[in-house]
Tab-separated table of N, CA and C in Angstrom:
chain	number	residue	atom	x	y	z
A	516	UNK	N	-17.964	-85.727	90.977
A	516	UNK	CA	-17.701	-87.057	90.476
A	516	UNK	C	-17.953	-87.146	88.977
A	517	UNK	N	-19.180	-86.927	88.970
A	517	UNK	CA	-19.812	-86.538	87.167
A	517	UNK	C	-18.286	-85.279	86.274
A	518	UNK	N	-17.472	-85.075	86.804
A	518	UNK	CA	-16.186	-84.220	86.309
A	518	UNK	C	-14.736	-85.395	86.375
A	519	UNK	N	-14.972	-86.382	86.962
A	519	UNK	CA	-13.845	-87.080	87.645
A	519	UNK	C	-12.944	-86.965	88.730
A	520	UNK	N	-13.622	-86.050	89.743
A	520	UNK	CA	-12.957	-85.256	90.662
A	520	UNK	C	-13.783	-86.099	92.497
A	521	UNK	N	-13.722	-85.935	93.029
A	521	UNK	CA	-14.070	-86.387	94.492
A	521	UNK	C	-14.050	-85.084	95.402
A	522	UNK	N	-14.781	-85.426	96.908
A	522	UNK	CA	-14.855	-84.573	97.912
A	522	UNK	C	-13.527	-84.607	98.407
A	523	UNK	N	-12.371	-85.323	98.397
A	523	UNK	CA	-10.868	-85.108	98.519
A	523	UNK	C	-10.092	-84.273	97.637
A	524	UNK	N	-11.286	-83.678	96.797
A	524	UNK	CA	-9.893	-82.840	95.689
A	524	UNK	C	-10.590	-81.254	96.214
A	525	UNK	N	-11.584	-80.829	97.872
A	525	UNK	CA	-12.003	-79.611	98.059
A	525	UNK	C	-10.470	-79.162	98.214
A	526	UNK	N	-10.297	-78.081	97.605
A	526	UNK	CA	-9.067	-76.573	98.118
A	526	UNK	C	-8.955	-75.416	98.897
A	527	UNK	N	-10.803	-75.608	98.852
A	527	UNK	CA	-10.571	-73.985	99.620
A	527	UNK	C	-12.466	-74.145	100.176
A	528	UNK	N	-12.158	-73.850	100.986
A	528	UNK	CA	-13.803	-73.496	101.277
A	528	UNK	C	-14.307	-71.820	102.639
A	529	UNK	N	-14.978	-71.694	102.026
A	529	UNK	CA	-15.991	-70.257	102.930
A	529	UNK	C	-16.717	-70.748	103.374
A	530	UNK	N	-16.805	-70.402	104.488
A	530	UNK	CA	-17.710	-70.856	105.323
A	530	UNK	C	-18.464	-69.327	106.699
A	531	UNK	N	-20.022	-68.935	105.372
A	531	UNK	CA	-20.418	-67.641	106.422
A	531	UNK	C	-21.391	-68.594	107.639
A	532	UNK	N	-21.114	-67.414	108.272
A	532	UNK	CA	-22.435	-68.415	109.414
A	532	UNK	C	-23.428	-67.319	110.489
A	533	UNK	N	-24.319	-67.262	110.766
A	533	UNK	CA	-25.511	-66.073	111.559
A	533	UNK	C	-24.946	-66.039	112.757
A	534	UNK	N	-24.941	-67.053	113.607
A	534	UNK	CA	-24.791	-66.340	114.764
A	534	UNK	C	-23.192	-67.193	115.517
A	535	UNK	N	-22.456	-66.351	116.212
A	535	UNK	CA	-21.325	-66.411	116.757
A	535	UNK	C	-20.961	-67.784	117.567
A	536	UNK	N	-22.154	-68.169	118.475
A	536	UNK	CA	-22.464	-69.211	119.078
A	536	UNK	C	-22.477	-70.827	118.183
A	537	UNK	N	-22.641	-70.780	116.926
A	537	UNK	CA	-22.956	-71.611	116.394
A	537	UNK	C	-21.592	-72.391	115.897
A	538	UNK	N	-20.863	-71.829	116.236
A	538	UNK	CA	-19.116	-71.950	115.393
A	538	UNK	C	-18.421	-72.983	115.784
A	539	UNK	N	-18.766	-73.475	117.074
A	539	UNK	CA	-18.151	-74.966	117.645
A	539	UNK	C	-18.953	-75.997	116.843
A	540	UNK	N	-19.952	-76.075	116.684
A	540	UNK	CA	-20.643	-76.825	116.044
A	540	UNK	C	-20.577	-77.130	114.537
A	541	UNK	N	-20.612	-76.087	113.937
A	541	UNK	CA	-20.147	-75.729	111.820
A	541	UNK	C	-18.910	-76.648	112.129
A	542	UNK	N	-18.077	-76.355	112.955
A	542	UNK	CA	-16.563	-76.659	112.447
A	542	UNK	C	-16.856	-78.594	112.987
A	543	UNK	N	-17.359	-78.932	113.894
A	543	UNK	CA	-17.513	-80.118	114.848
A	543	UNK	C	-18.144	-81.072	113.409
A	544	UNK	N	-19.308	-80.412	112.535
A	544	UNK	CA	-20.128	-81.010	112.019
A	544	UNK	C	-18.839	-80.727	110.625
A	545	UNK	N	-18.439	-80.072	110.025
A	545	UNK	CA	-17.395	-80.087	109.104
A	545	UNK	C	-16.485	-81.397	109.081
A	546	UNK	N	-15.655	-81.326	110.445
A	546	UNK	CA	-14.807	-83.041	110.551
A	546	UNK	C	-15.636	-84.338	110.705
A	547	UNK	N	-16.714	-83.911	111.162
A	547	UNK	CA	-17.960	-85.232	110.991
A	547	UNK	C	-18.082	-85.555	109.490
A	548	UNK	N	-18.318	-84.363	108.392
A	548	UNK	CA	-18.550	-84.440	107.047
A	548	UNK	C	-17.142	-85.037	106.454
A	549	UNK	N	-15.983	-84.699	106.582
A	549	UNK	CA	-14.991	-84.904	106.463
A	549	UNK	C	-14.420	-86.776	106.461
A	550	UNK	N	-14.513	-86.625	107.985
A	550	UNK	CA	-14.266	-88.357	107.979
A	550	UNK	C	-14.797	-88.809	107.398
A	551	UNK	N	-16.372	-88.746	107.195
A	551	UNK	CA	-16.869	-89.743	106.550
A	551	UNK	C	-17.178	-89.913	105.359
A	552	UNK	N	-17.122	-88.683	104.445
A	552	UNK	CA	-17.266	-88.557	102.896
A	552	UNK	C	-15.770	-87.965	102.092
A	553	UNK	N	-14.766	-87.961	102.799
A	553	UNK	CA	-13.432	-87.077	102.004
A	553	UNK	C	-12.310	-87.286	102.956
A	554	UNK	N	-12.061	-88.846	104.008
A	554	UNK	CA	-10.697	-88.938	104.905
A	554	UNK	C	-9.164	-88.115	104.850
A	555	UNK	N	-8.810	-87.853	103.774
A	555	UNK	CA	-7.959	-87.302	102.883
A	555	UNK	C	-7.988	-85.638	103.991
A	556	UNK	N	-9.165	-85.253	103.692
A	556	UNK	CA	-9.507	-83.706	104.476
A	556	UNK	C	-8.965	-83.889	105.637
A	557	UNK	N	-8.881	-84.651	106.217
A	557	UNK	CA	-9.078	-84.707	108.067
A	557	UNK	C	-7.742	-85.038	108.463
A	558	UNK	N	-6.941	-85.352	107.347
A	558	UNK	CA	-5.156	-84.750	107.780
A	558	UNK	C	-4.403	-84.480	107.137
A	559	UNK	N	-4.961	-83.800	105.696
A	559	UNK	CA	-4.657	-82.770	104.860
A	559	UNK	C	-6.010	-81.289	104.239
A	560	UNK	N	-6.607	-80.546	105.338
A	560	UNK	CA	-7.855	-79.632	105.213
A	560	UNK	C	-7.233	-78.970	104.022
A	561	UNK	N	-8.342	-77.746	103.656
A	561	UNK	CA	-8.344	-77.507	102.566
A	561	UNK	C	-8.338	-76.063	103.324
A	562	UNK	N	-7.654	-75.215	102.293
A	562	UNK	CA	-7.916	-73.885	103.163
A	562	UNK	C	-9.391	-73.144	103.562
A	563	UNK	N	-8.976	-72.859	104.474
A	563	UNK	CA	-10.846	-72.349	104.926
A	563	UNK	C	-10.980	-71.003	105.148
A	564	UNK	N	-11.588	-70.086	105.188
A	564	UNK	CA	-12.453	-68.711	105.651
A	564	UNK	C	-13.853	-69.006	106.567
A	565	UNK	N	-13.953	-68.465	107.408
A	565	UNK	CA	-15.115	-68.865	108.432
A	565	UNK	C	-15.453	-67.099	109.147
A	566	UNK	N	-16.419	-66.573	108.443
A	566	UNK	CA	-16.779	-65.653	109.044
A	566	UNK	C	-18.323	-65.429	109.543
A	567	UNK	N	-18.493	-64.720	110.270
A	567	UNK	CA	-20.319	-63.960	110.336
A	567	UNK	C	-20.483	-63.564	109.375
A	568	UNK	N	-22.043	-63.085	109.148
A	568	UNK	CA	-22.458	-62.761	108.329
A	568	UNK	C	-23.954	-62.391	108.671
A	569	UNK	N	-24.335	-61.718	108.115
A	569	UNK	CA	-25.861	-61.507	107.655
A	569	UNK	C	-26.473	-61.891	106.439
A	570	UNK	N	-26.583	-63.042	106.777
A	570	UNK	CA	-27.423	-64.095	106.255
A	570	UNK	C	-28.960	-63.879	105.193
A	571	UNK	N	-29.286	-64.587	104.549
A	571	UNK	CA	-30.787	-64.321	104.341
A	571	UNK	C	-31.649	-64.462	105.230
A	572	UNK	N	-32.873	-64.317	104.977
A	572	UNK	CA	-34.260	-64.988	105.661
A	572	UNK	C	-34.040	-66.538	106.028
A	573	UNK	N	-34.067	-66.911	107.085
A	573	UNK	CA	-34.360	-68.172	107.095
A	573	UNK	C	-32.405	-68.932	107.062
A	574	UNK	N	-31.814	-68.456	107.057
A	574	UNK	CA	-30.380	-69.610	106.489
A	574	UNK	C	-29.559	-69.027	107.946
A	575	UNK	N	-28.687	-69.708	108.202
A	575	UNK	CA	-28.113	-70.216	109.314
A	575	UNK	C	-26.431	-70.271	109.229
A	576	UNK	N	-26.298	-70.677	107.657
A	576	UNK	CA	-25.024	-71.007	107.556
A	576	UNK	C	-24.982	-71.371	105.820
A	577	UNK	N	-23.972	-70.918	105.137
A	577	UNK	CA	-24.081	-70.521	103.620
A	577	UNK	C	-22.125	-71.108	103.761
A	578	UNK	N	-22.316	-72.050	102.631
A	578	UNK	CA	-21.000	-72.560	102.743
A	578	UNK	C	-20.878	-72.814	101.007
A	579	UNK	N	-19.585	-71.983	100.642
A	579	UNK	CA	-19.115	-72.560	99.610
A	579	UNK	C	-17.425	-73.029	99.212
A	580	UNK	N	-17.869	-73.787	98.355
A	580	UNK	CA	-16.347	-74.698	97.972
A	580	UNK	C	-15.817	-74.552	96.949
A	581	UNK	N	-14.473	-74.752	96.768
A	581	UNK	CA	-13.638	-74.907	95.577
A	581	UNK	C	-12.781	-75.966	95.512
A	582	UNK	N	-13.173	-77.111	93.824
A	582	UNK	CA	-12.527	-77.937	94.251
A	582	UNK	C	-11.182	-78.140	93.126
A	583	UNK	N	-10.850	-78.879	92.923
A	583	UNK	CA	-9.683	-79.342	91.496
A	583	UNK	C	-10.412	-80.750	91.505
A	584	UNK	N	-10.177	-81.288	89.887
A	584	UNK	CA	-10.434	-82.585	89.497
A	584	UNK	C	-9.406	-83.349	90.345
A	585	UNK	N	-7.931	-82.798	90.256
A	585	UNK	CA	-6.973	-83.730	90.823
A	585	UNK	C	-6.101	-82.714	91.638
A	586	UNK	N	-5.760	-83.562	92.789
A	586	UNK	CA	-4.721	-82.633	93.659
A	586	UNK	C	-2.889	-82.441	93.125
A	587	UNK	N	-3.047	-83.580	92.138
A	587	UNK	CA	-1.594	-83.962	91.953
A	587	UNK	C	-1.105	-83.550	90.464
């Protein structure tokens, strides 16, 4: 926002995550994040990557984004 940009201008996001089981949920809690902070996402997504990983100590799920100031 502090750029002039919003959570509707994400393009691309990674998304690692620990364990295999957890993947209905990342993605469940993603369109939860979605509707309610970036509507725009939830029927135009942003491209995604969603893999395992080996994680640090302690983390669960390591997510990063790429956004544009403007889509247009």
């Amino acid at each position: 926002e502090e750029a002039g940009s919003c959570m509707n201008n994400v393009i691309k996001t990674l998304m690692l995550f620990r364990n295999p089981e957890d993947y209905p949920c990342l993605r469940k809690t993603e369109l939860e994040y979605y509707q309610k902070y970036a509507p725009m996402l939830v029927e135009d997504p942003p491209a995604s990557t969603v893999m395992r990983a080996d994680l640090g100590p302690g983390l669960l799920v390591e997510i990063e984004v790429i956004g544009v100031v403007s889509r247009g």
